[in-house]
Short mmCIF file of C-alpha atoms in Angstrom, two decimals:
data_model
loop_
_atom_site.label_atom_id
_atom_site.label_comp_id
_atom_site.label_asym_id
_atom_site.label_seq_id
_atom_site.Cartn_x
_atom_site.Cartn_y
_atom_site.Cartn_z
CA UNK A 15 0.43 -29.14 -43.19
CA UNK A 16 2.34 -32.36 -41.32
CA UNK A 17 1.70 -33.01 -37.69
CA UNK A 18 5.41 -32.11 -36.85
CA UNK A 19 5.24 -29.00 -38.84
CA UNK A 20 1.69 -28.34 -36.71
CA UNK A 21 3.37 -28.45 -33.21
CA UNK A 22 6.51 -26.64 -34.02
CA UNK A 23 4.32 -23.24 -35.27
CA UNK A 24 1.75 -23.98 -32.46
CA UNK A 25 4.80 -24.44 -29.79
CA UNK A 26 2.88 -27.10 -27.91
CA UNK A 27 0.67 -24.90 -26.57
CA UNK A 28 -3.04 -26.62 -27.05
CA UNK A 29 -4.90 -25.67 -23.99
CA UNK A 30 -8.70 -26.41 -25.36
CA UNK A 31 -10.69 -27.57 -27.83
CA UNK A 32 -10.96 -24.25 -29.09
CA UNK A 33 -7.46 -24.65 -30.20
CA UNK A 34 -7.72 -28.26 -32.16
CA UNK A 35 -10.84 -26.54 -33.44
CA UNK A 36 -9.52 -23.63 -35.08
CA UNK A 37 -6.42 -25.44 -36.14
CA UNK A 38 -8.53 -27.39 -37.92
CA UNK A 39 -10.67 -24.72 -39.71
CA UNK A 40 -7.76 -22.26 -40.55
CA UNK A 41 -5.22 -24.71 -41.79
CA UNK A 42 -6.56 -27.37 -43.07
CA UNK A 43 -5.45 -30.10 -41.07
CA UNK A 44 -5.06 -33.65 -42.21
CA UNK A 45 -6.93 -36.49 -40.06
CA UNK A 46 -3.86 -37.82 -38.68
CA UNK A 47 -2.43 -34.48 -37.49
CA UNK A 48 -6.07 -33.81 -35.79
CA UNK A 49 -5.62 -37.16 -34.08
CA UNK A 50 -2.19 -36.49 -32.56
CA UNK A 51 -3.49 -32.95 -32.12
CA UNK A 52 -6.47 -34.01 -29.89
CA UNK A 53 -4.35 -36.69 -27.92
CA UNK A 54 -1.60 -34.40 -27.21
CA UNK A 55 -4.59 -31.63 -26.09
CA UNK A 56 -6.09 -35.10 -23.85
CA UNK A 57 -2.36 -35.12 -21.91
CA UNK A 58 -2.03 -38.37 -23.63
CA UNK A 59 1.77 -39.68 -22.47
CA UNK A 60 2.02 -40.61 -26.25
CA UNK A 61 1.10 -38.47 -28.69
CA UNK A 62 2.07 -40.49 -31.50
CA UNK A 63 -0.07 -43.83 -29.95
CA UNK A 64 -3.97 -42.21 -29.93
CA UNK A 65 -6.40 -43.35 -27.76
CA UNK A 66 -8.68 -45.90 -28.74
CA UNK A 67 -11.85 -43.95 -28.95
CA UNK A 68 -9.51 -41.30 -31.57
CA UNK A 69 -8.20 -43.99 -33.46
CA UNK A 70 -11.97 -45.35 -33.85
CA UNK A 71 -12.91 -42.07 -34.69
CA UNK A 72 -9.86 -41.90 -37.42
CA UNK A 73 -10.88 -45.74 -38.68
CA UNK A 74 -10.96 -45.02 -42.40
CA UNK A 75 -7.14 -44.96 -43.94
CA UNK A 76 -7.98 -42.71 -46.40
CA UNK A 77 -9.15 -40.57 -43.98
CA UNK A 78 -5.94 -40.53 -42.14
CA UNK A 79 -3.80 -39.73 -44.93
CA UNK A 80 -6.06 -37.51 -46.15
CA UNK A 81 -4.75 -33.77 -46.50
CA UNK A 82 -8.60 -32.73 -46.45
CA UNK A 83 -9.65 -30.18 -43.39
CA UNK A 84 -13.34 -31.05 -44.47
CA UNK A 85 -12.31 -35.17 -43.48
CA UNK A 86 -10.05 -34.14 -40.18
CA UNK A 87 -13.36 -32.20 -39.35
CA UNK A 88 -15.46 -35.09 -39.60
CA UNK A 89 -13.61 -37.80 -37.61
CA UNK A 90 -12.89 -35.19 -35.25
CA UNK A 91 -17.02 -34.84 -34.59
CA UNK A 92 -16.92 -38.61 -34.39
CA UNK A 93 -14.63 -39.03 -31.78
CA UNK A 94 -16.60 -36.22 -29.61
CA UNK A 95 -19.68 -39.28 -29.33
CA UNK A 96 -17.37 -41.42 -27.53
CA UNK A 97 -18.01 -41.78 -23.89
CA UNK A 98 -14.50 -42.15 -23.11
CA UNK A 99 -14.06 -38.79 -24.51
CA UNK A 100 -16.00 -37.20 -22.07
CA UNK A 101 -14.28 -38.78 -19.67
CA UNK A 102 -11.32 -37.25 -20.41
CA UNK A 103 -13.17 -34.00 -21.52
CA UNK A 104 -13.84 -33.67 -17.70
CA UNK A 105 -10.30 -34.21 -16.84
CA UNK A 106 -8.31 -31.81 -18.69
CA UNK A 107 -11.56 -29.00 -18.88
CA UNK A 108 -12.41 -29.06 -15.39
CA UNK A 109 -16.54 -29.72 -15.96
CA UNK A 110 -18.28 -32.08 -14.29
CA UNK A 111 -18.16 -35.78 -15.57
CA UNK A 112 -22.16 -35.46 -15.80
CA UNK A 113 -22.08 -32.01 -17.99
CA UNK A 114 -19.48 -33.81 -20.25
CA UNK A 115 -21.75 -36.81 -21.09
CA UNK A 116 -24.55 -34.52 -21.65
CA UNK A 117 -22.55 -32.26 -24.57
CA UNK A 118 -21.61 -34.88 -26.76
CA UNK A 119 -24.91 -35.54 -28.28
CA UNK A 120 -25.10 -31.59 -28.86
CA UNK A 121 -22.19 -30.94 -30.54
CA UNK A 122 -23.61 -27.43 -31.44
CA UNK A 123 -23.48 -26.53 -27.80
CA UNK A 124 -19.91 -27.60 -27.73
CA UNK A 125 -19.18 -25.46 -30.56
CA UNK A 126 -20.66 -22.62 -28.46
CA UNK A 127 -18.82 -23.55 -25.52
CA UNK A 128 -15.94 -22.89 -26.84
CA UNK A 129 -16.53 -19.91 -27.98
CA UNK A 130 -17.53 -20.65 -31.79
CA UNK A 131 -20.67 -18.96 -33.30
CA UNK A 132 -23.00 -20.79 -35.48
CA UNK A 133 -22.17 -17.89 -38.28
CA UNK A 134 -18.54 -18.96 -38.20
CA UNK A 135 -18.78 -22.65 -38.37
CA UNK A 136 -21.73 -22.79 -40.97
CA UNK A 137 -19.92 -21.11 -43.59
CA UNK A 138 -16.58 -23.28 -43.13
CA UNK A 139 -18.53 -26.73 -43.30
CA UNK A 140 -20.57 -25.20 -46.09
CA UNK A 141 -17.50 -24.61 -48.17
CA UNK A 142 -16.52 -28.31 -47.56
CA UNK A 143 -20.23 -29.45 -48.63
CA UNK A 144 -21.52 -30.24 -45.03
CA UNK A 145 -24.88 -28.86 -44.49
CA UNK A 146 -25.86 -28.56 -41.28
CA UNK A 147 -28.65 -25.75 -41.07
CA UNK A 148 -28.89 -22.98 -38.27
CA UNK A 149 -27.43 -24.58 -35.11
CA UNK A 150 -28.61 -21.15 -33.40
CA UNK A 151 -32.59 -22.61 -33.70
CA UNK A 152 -31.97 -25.87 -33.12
CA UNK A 153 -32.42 -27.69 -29.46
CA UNK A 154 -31.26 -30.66 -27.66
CA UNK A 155 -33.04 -33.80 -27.90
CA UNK A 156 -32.50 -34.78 -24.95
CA UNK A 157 -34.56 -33.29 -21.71
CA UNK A 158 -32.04 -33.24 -19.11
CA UNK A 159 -29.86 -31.56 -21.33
CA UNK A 160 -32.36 -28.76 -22.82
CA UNK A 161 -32.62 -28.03 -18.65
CA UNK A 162 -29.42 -27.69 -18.43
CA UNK A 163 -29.00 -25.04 -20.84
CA UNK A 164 -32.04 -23.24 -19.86
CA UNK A 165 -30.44 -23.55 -16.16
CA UNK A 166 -26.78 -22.09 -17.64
CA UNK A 167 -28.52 -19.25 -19.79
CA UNK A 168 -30.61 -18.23 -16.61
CA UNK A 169 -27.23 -18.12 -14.65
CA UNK A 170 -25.16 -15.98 -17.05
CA UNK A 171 -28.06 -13.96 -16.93
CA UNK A 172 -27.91 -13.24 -13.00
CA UNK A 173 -24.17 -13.34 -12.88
CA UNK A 174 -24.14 -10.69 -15.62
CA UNK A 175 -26.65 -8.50 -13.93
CA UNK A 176 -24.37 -9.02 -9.98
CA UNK A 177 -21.24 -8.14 -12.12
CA UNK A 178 -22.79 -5.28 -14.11
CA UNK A 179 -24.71 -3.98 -10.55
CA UNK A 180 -20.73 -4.81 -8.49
CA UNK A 181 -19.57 -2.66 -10.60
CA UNK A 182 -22.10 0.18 -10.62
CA UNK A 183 -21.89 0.25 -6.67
CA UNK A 184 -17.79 -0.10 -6.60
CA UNK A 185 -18.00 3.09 -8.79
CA UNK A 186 -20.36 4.67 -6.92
CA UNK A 187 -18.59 3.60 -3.88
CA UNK A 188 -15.13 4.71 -4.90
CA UNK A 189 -16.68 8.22 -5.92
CA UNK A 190 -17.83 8.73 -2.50
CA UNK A 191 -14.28 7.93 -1.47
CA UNK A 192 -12.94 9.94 -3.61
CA UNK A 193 -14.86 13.03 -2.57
CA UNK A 194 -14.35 11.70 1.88
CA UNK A 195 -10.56 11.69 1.01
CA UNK A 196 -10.79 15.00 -0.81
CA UNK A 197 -12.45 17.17 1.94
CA UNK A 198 -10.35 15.20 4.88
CA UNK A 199 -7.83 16.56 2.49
CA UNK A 200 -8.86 20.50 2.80
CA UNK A 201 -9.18 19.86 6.39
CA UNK A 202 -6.04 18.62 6.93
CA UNK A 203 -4.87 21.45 4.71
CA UNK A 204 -6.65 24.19 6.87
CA UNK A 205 -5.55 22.41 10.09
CA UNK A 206 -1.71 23.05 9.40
CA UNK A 207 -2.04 26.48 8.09
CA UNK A 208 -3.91 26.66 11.96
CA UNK A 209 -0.90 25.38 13.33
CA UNK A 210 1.69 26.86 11.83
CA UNK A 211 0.33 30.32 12.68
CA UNK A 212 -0.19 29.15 15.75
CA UNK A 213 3.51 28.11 15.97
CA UNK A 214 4.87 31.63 14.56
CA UNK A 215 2.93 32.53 17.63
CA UNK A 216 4.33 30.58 19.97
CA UNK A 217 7.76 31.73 18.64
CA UNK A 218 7.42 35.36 18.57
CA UNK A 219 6.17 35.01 22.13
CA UNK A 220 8.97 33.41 23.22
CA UNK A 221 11.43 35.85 21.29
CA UNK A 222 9.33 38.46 23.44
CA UNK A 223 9.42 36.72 26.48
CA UNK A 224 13.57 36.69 26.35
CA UNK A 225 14.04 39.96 25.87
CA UNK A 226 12.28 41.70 28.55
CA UNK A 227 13.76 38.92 30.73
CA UNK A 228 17.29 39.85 29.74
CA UNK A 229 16.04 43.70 30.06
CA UNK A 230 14.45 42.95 33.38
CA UNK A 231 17.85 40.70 34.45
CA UNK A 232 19.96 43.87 33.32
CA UNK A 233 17.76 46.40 35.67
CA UNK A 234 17.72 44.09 38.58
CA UNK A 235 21.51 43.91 38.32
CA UNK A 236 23.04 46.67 37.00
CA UNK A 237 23.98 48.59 40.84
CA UNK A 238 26.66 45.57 40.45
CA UNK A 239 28.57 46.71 37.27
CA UNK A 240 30.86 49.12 37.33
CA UNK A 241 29.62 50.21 33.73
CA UNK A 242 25.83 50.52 34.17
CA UNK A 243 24.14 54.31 35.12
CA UNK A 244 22.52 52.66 38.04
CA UNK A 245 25.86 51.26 39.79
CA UNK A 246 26.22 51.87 43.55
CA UNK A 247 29.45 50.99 44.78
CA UNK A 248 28.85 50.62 48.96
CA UNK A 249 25.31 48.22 47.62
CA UNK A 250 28.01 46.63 45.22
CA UNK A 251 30.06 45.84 47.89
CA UNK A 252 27.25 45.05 50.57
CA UNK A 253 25.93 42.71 48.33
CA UNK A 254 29.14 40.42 47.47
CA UNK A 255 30.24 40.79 50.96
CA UNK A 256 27.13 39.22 51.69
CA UNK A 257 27.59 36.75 48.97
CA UNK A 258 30.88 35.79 50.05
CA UNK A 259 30.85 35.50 53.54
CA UNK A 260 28.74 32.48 54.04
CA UNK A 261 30.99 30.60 57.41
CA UNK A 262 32.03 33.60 59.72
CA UNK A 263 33.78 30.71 61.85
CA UNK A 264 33.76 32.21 65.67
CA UNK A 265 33.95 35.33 64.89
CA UNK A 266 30.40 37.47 64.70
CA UNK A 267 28.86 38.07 61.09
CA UNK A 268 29.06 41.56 60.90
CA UNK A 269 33.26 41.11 61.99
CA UNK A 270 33.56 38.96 59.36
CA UNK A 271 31.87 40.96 57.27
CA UNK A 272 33.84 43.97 58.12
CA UNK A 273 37.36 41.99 57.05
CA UNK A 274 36.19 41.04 54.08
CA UNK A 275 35.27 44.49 53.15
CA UNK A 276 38.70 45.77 54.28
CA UNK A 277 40.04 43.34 51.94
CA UNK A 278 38.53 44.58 48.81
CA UNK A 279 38.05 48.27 49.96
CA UNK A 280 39.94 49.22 47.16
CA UNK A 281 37.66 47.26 44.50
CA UNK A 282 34.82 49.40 45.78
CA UNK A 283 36.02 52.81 46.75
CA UNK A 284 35.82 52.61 50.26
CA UNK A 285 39.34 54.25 50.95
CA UNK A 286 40.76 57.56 51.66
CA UNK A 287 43.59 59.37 49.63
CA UNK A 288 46.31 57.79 51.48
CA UNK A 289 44.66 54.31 50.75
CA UNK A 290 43.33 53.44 54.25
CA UNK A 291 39.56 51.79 54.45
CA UNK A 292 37.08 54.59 55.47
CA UNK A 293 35.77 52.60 58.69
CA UNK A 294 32.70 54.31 58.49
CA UNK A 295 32.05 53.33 54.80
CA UNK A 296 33.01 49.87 56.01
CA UNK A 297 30.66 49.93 58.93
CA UNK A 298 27.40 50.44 56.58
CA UNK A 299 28.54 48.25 53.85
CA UNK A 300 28.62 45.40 56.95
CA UNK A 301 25.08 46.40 58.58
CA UNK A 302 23.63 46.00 55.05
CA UNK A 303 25.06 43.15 54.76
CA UNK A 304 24.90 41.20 58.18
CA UNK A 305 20.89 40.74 57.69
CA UNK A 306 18.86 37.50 57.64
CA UNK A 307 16.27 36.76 55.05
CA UNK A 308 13.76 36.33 57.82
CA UNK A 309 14.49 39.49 59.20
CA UNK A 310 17.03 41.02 61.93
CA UNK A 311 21.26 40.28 62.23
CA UNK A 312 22.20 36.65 62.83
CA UNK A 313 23.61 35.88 66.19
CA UNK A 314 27.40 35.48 66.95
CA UNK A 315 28.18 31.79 66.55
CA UNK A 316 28.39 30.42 70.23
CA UNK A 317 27.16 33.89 71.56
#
């Protein structure tokens, strides 16, 4: 497959090593299209112009024309001893400059870094007649880095367990939750049901409340309407005599009284067949009605 034909299925998109990698295994890819692969994956500002350390790695011209995965694989593994690499390794992966150095002697670890297993990649190179044994057994020569993965094994260890014991107690904790938000729930439930009643209630009372007031209005009243049972035409007239004379001027209360129940004798039956004001009718209506609410007749203005 060429290198343009490469980037157009891949769209560009070559985030890791994982990605030159397994370009590499599934398709074959020549040693010059792994070059421009890896130095477009490095950010390289020209794909087509490889670093140094890639084009040392990709020395051989045969190699480079070479439609062989098995020879794109090879130079590929070169190119990971270079120093420079791992400078740029740390760049574009993130790692520390220190831990980049330190995995290109084991490139079995930098399989595993990115995610290959040593029963994936044995089997490829053994097709292409590389022989390589069981990466899984073998260790690091070198000290520092042999710490470094016991160091990163114990630490995916502890992480592991924190996630795996987060999780347990978010679980746990959202349970409990669950169960606080369920009974607040009923509560809240109960509570209304409490308060509606208690609203019904508060209604019916009220309905209650209006209509022995309106009964109680209609008692205290009804010796002032002509159409009730308990109507009483000389209180009737006492009491809006009373009601309407509220300035008797100079005259006494009682005489002003007195005219004003002349005036409306007629309203309240205080006449006699010929239509004259019966004086004596008049004369109670106006002692009923010349009273103070403290008690005894109020005094003739200026008397």
């Amino acid at each position: 497959m060429g290198a343009k034909t490469l980037f157009k299925k891949l769209n560009n998109q070559f985030t890791s090593l994982r990605t030159v990698l397994e370009v590499i295994m599934q398709d074959g890819l020549s040693a010059r299209s792994a070059a421009k692969l890896l130095n477009q994956l490095l950010q390289d500002d020209n794909p087509n112009t490889p670093k140094w350390y890639i084009n040392d790695g990709f020395n051989n011209p045969r190699h480079m024309d070479n439609e062989d995965g098995q020879k794109g694989f090879e130079c590929l593994s070169k190119v990971f001893t270079h120093d420079a690499f791992s400078d740029d390794l740390s760049k574009v992966t993130g790692i520390s400059l220190a831990t980049a150095r330190l995995l290109r002697p084991d490139f079995s670890y930098l399989l595993d870094l990115y995610g290959f297993k040593a029963t994936e990649i044995i089997p490829f190179l053994a097709e292409q007649g590389i022989n390589i044994g069981d990466l899984s057994e073998q260790q690091p020569e070198n000290s520092d880095l042999r710490e470094t993965l016991k160091n990163r094994d114990q630490e995916l260890k502890q992480w592991k367990a924190r996630v795996q014991e987060l999780e347990a107690t978010g679980n746990q904790r959202e349970k409990q939750l669950q169960a606080e938000i369920d009974r607040l729930s009923g509560d809240l439930r109960e509570k209304e049901k409490e308060v509606e009643a208690l609203v019904a209630k508060r209604d019916d009372c009220k309905r209650e409340f209006a209509y022995w007031q309106t009964k109680a209005e209609a008692a205290n009243t009804g010796y002032l309407d002509p159409n009730n049972p308990r109507y009483a035409p000389k209180l009737a007239a006492a009491v809006r005599a009373w009601q309407a004379v509220t300035n008797p001027g100079r005259r006494s209360p009682k005489k002003a009284l007195e005219e004003w129940l002349r005036e409306h004798a007629m309203e309240y039956d205080l006449i006699h067949p010929d239509g004259k004001p019966i004086e004596l009718a008049i004369d109670d209506c106006a002692k009923i009605a010349n009273w103070q609410l403290g008690g005894g007749a109020p005094k003739t203005p200026g008397g």
